[in-house]
Every structure is written in structure tokens, then in C-alpha cells.
Tab-separated table of C-alpha atoms in Angstrom:
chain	number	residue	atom	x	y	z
A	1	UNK	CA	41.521	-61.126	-45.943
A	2	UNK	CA	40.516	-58.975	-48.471
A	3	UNK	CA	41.997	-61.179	-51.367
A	4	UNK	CA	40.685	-64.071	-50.574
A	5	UNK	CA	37.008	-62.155	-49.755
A	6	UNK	CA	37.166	-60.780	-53.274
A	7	UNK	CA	38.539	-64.478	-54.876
A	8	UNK	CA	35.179	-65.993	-53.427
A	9	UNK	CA	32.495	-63.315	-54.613
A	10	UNK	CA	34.294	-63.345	-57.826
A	11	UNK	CA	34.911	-67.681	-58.148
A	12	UNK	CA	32.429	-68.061	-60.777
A	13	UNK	CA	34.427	-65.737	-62.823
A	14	UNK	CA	38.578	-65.684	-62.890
A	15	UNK	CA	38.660	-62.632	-65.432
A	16	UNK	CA	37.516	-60.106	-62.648
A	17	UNK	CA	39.641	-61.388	-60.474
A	18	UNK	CA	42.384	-61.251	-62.712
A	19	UNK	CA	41.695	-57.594	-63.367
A	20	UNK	CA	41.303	-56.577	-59.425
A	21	UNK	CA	44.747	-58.324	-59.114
A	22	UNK	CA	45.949	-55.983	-61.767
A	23	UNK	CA	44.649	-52.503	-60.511
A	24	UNK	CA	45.728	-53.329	-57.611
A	25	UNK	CA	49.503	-54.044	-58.773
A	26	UNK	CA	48.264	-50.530	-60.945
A	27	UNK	CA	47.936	-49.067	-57.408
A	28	UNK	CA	51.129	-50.231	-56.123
A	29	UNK	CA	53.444	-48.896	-58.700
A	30	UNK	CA	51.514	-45.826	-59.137
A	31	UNK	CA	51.786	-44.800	-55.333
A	32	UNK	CA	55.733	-46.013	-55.550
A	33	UNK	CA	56.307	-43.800	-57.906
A	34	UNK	CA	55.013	-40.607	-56.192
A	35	UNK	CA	56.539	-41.659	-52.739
A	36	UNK	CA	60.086	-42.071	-54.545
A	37	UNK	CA	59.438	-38.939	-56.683
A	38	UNK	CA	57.762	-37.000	-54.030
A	39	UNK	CA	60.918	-37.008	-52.101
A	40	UNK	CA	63.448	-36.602	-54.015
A	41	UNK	CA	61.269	-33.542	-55.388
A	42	UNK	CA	60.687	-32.135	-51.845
A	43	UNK	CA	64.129	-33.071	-50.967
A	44	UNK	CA	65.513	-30.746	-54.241
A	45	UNK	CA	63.633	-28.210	-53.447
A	46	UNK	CA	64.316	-27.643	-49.749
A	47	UNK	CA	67.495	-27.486	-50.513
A	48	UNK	CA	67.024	-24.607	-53.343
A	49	UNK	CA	65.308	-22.584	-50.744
A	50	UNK	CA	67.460	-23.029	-48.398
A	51	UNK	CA	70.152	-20.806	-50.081
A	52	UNK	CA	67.426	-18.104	-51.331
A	53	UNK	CA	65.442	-15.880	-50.079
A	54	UNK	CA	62.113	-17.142	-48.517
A	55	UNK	CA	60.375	-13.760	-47.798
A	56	UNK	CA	59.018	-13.413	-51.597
A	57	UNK	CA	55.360	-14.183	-52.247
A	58	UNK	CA	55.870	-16.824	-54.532
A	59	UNK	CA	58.045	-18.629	-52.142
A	60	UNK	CA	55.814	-18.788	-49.146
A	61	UNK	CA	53.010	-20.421	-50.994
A	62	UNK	CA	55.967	-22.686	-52.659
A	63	UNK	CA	56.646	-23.435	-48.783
A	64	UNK	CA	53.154	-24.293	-47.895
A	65	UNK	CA	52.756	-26.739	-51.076
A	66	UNK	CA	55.665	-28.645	-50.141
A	67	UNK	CA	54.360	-29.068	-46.748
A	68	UNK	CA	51.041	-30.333	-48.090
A	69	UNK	CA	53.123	-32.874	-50.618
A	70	UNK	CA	55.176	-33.882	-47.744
A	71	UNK	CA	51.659	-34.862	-45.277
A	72	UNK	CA	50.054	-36.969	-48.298
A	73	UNK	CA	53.639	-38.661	-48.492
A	74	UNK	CA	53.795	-39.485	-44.964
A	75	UNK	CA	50.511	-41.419	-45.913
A	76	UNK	CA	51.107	-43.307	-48.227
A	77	UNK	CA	53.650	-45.945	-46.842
A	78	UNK	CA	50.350	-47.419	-45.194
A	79	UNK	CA	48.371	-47.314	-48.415
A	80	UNK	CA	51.157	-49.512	-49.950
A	81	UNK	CA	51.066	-51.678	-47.509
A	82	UNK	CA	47.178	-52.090	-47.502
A	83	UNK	CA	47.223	-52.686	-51.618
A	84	UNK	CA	50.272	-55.357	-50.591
A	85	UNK	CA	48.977	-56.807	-47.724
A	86	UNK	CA	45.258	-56.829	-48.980
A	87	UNK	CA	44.245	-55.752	-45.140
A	88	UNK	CA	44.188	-52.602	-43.039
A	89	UNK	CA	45.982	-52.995	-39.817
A	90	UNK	CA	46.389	-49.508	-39.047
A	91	UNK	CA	42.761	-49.410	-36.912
A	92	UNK	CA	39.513	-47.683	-38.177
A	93	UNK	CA	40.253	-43.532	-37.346
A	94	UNK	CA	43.699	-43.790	-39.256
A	95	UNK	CA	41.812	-45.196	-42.195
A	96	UNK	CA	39.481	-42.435	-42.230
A	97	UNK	CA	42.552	-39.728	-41.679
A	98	UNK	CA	44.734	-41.115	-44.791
A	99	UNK	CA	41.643	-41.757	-47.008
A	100	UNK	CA	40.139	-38.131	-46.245
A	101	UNK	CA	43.522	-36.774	-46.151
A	102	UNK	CA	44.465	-37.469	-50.082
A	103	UNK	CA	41.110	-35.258	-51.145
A	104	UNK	CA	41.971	-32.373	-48.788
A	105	UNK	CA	46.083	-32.737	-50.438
A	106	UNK	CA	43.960	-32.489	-53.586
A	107	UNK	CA	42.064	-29.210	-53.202
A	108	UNK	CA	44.734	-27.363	-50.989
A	109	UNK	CA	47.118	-27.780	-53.828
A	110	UNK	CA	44.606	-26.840	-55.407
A	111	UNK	CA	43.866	-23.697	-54.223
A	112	UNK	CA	47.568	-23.011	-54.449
A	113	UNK	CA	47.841	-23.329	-57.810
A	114	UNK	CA	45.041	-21.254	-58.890
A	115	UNK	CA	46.623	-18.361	-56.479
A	116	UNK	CA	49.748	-19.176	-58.354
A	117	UNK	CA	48.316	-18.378	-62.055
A	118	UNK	CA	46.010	-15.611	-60.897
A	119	UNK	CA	49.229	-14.001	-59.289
A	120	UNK	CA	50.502	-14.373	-62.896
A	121	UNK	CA	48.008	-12.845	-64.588
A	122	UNK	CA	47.275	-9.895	-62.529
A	123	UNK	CA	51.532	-9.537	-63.045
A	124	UNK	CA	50.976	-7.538	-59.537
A	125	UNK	CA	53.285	-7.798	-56.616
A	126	UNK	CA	51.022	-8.880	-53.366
A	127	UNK	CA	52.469	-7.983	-49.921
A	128	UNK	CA	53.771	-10.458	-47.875
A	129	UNK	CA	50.933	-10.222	-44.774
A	130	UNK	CA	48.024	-10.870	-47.128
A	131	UNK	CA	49.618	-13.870	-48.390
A	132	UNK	CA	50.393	-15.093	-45.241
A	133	UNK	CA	46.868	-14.296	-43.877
A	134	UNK	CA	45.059	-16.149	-46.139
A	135	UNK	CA	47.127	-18.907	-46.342
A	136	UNK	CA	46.768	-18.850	-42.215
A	137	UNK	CA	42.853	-18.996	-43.283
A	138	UNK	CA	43.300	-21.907	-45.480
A	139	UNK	CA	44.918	-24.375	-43.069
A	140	UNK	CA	42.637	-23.286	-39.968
A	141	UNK	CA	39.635	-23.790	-42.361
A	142	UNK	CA	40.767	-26.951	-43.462
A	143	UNK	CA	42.218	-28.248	-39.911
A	144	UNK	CA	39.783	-26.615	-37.719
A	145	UNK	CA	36.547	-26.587	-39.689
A	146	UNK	CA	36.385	-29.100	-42.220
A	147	UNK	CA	38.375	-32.565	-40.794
A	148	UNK	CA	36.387	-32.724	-37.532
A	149	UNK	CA	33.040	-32.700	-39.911
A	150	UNK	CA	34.489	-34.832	-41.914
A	151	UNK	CA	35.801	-37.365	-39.523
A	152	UNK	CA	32.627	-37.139	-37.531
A	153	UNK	CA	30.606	-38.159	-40.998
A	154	UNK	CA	32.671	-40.339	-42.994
A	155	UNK	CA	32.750	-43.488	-42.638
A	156	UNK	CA	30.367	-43.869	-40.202
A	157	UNK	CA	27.555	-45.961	-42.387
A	158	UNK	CA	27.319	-49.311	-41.592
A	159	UNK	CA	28.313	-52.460	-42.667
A	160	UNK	CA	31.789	-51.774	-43.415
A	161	UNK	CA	34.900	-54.250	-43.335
A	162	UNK	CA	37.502	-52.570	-40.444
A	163	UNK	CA	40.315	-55.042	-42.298
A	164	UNK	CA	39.345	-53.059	-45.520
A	165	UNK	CA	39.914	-49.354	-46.020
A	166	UNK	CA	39.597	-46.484	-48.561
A	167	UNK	CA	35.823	-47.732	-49.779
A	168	UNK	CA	33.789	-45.795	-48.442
A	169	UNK	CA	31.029	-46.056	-51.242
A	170	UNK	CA	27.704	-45.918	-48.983
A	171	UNK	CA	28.561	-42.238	-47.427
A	172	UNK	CA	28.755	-40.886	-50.978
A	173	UNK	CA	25.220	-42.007	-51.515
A	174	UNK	CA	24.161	-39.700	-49.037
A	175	UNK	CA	21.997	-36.992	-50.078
A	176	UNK	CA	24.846	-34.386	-48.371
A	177	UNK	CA	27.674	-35.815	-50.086
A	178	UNK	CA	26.196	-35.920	-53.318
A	179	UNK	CA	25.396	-32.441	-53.078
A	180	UNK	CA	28.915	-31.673	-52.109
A	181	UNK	CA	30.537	-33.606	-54.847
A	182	UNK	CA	28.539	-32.162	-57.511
A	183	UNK	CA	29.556	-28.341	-56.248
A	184	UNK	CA	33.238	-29.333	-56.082
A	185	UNK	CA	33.349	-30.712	-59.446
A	186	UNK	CA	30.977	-27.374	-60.953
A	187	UNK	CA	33.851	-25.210	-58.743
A	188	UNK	CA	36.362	-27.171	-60.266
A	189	UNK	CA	35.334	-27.312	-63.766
A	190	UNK	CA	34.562	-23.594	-63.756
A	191	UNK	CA	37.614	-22.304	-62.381
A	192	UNK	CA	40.398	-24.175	-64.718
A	193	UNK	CA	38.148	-24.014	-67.591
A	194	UNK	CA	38.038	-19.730	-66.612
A	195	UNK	CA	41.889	-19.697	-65.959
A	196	UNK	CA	42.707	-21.799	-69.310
A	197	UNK	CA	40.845	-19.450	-71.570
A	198	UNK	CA	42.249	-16.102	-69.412
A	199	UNK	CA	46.439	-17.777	-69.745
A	200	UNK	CA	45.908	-19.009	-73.298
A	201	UNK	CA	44.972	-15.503	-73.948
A	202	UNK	CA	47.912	-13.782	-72.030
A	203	UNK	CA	50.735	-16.104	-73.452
A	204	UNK	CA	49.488	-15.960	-77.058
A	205	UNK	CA	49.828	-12.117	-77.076
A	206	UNK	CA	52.584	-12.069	-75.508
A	207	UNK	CA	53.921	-14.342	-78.121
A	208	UNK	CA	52.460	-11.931	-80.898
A	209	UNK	CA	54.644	-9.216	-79.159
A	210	UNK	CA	57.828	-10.908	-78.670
A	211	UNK	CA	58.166	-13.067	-81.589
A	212	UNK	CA	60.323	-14.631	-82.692
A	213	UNK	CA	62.396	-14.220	-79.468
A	214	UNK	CA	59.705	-14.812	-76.458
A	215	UNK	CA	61.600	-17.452	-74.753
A	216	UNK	CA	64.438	-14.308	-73.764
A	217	UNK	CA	61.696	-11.911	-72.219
A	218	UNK	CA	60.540	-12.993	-68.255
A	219	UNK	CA	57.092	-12.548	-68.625
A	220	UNK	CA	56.652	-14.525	-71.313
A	221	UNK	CA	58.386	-17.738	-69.391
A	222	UNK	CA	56.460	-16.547	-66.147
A	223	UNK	CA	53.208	-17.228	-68.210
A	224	UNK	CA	54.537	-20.381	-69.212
A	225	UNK	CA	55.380	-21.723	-66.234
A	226	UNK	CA	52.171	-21.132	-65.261
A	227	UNK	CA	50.278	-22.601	-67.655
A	228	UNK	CA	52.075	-25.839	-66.682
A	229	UNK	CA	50.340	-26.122	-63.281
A	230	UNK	CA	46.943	-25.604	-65.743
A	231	UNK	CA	48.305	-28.743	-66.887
A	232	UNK	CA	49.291	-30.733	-63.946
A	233	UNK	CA	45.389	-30.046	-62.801
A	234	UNK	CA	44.188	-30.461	-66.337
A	235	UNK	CA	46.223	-34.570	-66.282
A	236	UNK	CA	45.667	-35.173	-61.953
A	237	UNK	CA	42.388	-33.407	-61.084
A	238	UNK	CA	39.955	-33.339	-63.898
A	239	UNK	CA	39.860	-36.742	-64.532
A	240	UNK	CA	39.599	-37.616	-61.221
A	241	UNK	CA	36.139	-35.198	-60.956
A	242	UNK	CA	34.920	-36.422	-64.584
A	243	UNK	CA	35.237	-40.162	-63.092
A	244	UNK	CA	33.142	-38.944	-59.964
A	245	UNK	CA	29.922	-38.018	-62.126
A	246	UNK	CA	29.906	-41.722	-63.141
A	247	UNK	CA	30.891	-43.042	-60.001
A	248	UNK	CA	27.968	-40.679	-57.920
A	249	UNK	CA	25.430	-41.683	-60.276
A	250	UNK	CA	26.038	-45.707	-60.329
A	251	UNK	CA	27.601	-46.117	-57.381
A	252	UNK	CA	29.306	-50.014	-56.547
A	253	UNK	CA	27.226	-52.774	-55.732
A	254	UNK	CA	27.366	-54.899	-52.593
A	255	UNK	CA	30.872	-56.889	-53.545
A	256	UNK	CA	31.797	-55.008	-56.226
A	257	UNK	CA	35.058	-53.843	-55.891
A	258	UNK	CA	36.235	-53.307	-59.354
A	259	UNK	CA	34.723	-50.083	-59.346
A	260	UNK	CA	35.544	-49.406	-56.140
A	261	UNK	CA	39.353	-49.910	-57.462
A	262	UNK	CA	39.040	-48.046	-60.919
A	263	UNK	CA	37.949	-45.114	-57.733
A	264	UNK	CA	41.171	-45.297	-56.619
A	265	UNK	CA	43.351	-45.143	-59.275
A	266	UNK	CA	41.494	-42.058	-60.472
A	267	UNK	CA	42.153	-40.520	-57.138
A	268	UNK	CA	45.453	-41.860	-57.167
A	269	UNK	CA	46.500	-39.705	-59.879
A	270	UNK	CA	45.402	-36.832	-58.363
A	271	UNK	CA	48.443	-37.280	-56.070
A	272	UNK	CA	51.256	-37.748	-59.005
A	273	UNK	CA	50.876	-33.332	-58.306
A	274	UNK	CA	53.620	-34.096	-55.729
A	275	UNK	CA	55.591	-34.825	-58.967
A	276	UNK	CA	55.609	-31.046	-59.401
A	277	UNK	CA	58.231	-30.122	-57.482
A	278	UNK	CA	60.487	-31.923	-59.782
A	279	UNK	CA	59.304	-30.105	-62.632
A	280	UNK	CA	61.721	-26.841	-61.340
A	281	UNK	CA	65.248	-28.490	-61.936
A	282	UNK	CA	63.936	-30.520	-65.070
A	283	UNK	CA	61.976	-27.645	-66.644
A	284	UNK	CA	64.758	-24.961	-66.774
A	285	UNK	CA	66.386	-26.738	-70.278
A	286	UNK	CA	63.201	-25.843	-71.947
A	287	UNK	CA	63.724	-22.038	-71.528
A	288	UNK	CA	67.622	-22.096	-72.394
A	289	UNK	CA	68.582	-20.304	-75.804
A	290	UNK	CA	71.064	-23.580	-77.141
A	291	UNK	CA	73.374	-20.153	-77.495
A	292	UNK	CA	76.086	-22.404	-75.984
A	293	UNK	CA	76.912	-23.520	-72.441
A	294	UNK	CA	77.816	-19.712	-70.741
A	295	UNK	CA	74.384	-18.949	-72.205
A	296	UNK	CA	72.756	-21.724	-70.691
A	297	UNK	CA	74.545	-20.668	-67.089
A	298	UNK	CA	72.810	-17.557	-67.143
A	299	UNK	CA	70.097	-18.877	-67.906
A	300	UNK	CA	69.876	-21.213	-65.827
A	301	UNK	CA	71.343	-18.002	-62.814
A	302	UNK	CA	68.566	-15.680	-63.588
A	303	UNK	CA	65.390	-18.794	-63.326
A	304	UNK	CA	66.549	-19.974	-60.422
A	305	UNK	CA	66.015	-16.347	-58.938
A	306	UNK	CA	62.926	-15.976	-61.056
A	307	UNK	CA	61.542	-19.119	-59.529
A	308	UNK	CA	62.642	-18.676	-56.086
A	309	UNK	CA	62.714	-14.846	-55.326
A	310	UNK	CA	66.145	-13.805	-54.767
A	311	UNK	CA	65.346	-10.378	-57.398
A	312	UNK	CA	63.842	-7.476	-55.989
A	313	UNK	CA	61.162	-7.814	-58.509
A	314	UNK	CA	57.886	-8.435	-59.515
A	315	UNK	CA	56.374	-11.935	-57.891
A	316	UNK	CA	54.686	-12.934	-60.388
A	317	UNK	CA	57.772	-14.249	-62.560
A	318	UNK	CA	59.175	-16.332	-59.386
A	319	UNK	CA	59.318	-20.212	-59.484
């Protein structure tokens, strides 16, 4: 329905819908991709953890990001079959759940990552009930607080298409939402742009005192490894949040979906994060010596406890 809605606004003009037919096939094999990756990440890592120890710091928040990767998966079978099917048949409520539910994915994980690095950088050990506490706080917030407002507020303009999901453009017009937007993308901006300068500092002087042998010394790979999820929010969330400026200020047009689409497939790489737990099996070559293949073992022995607490240790060098 929607396909053949959008092929009569846009008759006049076959390029556009040439172009919607392409983001959409964008959409399709960008949200394969993290399902298939997604799992077999998840997957890999559950069964890392299940032979380590799961008391460590590090590892409960590990925990509590794969269970947020593994909720946005569960979504996005439907989302595939919208962009394939060009209608929602899943009813109204579920569209609002799996459209609001990719944005809270986005800032949970976010918040976990930024705990992650600031863990890092503090290079303190954090007991085990604080971590749990507030990451009690974060779900109850998020479950309890912030979905029923949500749910009760978006989507709830009028003059929406049921068969259509995931545009809903008029509720971000909304004096509220704009307000809310602009604070997330200022709380954004400020925080990774904070947390760059802070890790850019820590690894470069740790790589004045180490060199020329850094990669042998833990806390010089701990830093690393954080600085990559810097990166992963750096490539999936800023863009996403740079896009939104535009998209709050000229917001789509009665039957323009193009932008609504180009929307999408901003926010759609916001979820190629569930890539990340991938990154811990594929990573570990890039801290091996090349001293030969017993090297390499070790290596390989004393990241995996790094990364998933087995040591006794500090936190902060874990996963």
C-alpha cells in the first residue's frame, strides 16, 4: 500500500521514486546485516561468558549490553518485513514499541559505553553493588518512567497511515519534542566530544611512556579498547544526531517520504552498535606481538581474561 501510495504522489517524477526504491533496498540490507551480525556476535559472546567469571564489573555491564542488543534484534524481523512488504501489519501499539524502542537501544548503549571509558580512565576498581544499583536505576527509569510517556505521546497526532509505520514526523514538530531533541543532541555532543579529548590524552602519554613497546603493557590496550567504543559512537550515533538538526528544523512535507527515509537510514546506523560484540574475537590480532604463534596464545590467554574478568585485578582493563 505504501508503494503504490508513494508511486502516485511521486508519478510526475520516476527519479524520486527510483531513489525511495533504493533507500529502501538501503534499509533492507543494512538491517540484514545487523540481525545476522547481531547474533552471531551475541551468540560468541554468551558463550565466552559462559566459561568466565561473571561477577567482575566490566562483565555485568557487558551482560546488560547484550541484553539491550538482543531486544532491538528481536525487533527488527518486523522492520524487514515492513521495508519488504511496503505495509505494517503488526497493528498500531507494536509500531510505536519497535520504532521508540531503536532510540531507547540507542542511548542505553549509550550510557554503557560512556560508563565503560570513564571506568577506564578513572583506572579504579568499582564494587560490584554500585554497579548493579545503577544499572537497576537505568532499566526502571527507562521501563518504568520513560516508555509509558512515551507511548502515551508518540504517535498520537493525527492523520497518520496505520499500514505505514516508523514516520512519525508531526510529533517531532511539537514544541516538547523539539526541546527534547535539541538537549539530547547538546548531551550527546558534549559528552563524546569531553571523553575524546580526556582518552586521546590518556593513551598518548601512555604511549610517550611505553614506547616503543605499548602494545605489551595492559593499560595501554585497556585505553585502546576503549577508545574504540569512542568510535563505534563517533560512526553510529553522531551522525544520526547531526542529521536530526536538519531534520528538526525542515521537517518532511505532506508526501514526502524521501526525507522521511534518509531518517531512517541515519537511525538505522545507530543500530550497526550491535556489531560490537563482534569486535572482541576479531580485535584480539591487533594487540598480538607477530613474536610467533606461542606468543600469540598468550596473548590471546591473558585478553580474553582482561576482557572478561577471570584476573583478580583491576576492572578497568576487562573486555
Amino acid at each position: 500500500m505504501y508503494k503504490n501510495t508513494a508511486q502516485q504522489a511521486l508519478s510526475p517524477n520516476g527519479t524520486q521514486s527510483q531513489n525511495m526504491e533504493r533507500m529502501h533496498l538501503i534499509l533492507i540490507g543494512l538491517y540484514s546485516v545487523i540481525l545476522a551480525g547481531g547474533i552471531a556476535g551475541v551468540i560468541v559472546m554468551s558463550r565466552r561468558l559462559s566459561q568466565r567469571n561473571i561477577q567482575s564489573v566490566m562483565t555485568i555491564i557487558i551482560i546488560n549490553l547484550m541484553v539491550v542488543h538482543s531486544i532491538l534484534l528481536l525487533s527488527l524481523p518486523f522492520r524487514l518485513a515492513y521495508y519488504i512488504s511496503y505495509e505494517w501489519k503488526f497493528g498500531w501499539f507494536t509500531c510505536k514499541v519497535f520504532s521508540g524502542m531503536i532510540y531507547a537501544h540507542m542511548y542505553i548503549t549509550f550510557i554503557f559505553y560512556v560508563v565503560i571509558i570513564i571506568i577506564r580512565l578513572l583506572r579504579k576498581e568499582f564494587q560490584r553493588c554500585y554497579t548493579t544499583t545503577w544499572i537497576v536505576a537505568v532499566w526502571f527509569v527507562v521501563i518504568v518512567i520513560i516508555s509509558p510517556i512515551f507511548l502515551s505521546f508518540y504517535g498520537t497526532s493525527t492523520n497518520y497511515n496505520y499500514s505505514e509505520c516508523f514516520q512519525f514526523h508531526r510529533d517531532i514538530q511539537q514544541q516538547g519534542m523539539v526541546i527534547a531533541n535539541y538537549c539530547l543532541i547538546g548531551i550527546m555532543g558534549t559528552t563524546i566530544s569531553a571523553l575524546s579529548i580526556s582518552q586521546l590524552t590518556v593513551i598518548f602519554q601512555l604511549a610517550m611512556k611505553y614506547w616503543p613497546g605499548m602494545n605489551s603493557h595492559v593499560e595501554f590496550r585497556a585505553q585502546m579498547k576503549s577508545f574504540f567504543f569512542i568510535l563505534v559512537i563517533l560512526v553510529c550515533f553522531i551522525p544520526h544526531h547531526v542529521f536530526r538538526i536538519y531534520y528538526i528544523q525542515h521537517p518532511p512535507q505532506k508526501d514526502d517520504n524521501s526525507l522521511l527515509l534518509y531518517n531512517e537510514i541515519f537511525l538505522g546506523f545507530t543500530a550497526l552498535c550491535c556489531l560490537d560484540m563482534l569486535s572482541f574475537p576479531l580485535g584480539l590480532r591487533l594487540f598480538t606481538d607477530g613474536e610467533g604463534v606461542s606468543t600469540q596464545s598468550r596473548a590471546f590467554r591473558t585478553l580474553s581474561k582482561e576482557h572478561l574478568g577471570t584476573s583478580t585485578g583491576s576492572n578497568f582493563t576487562e573486555w
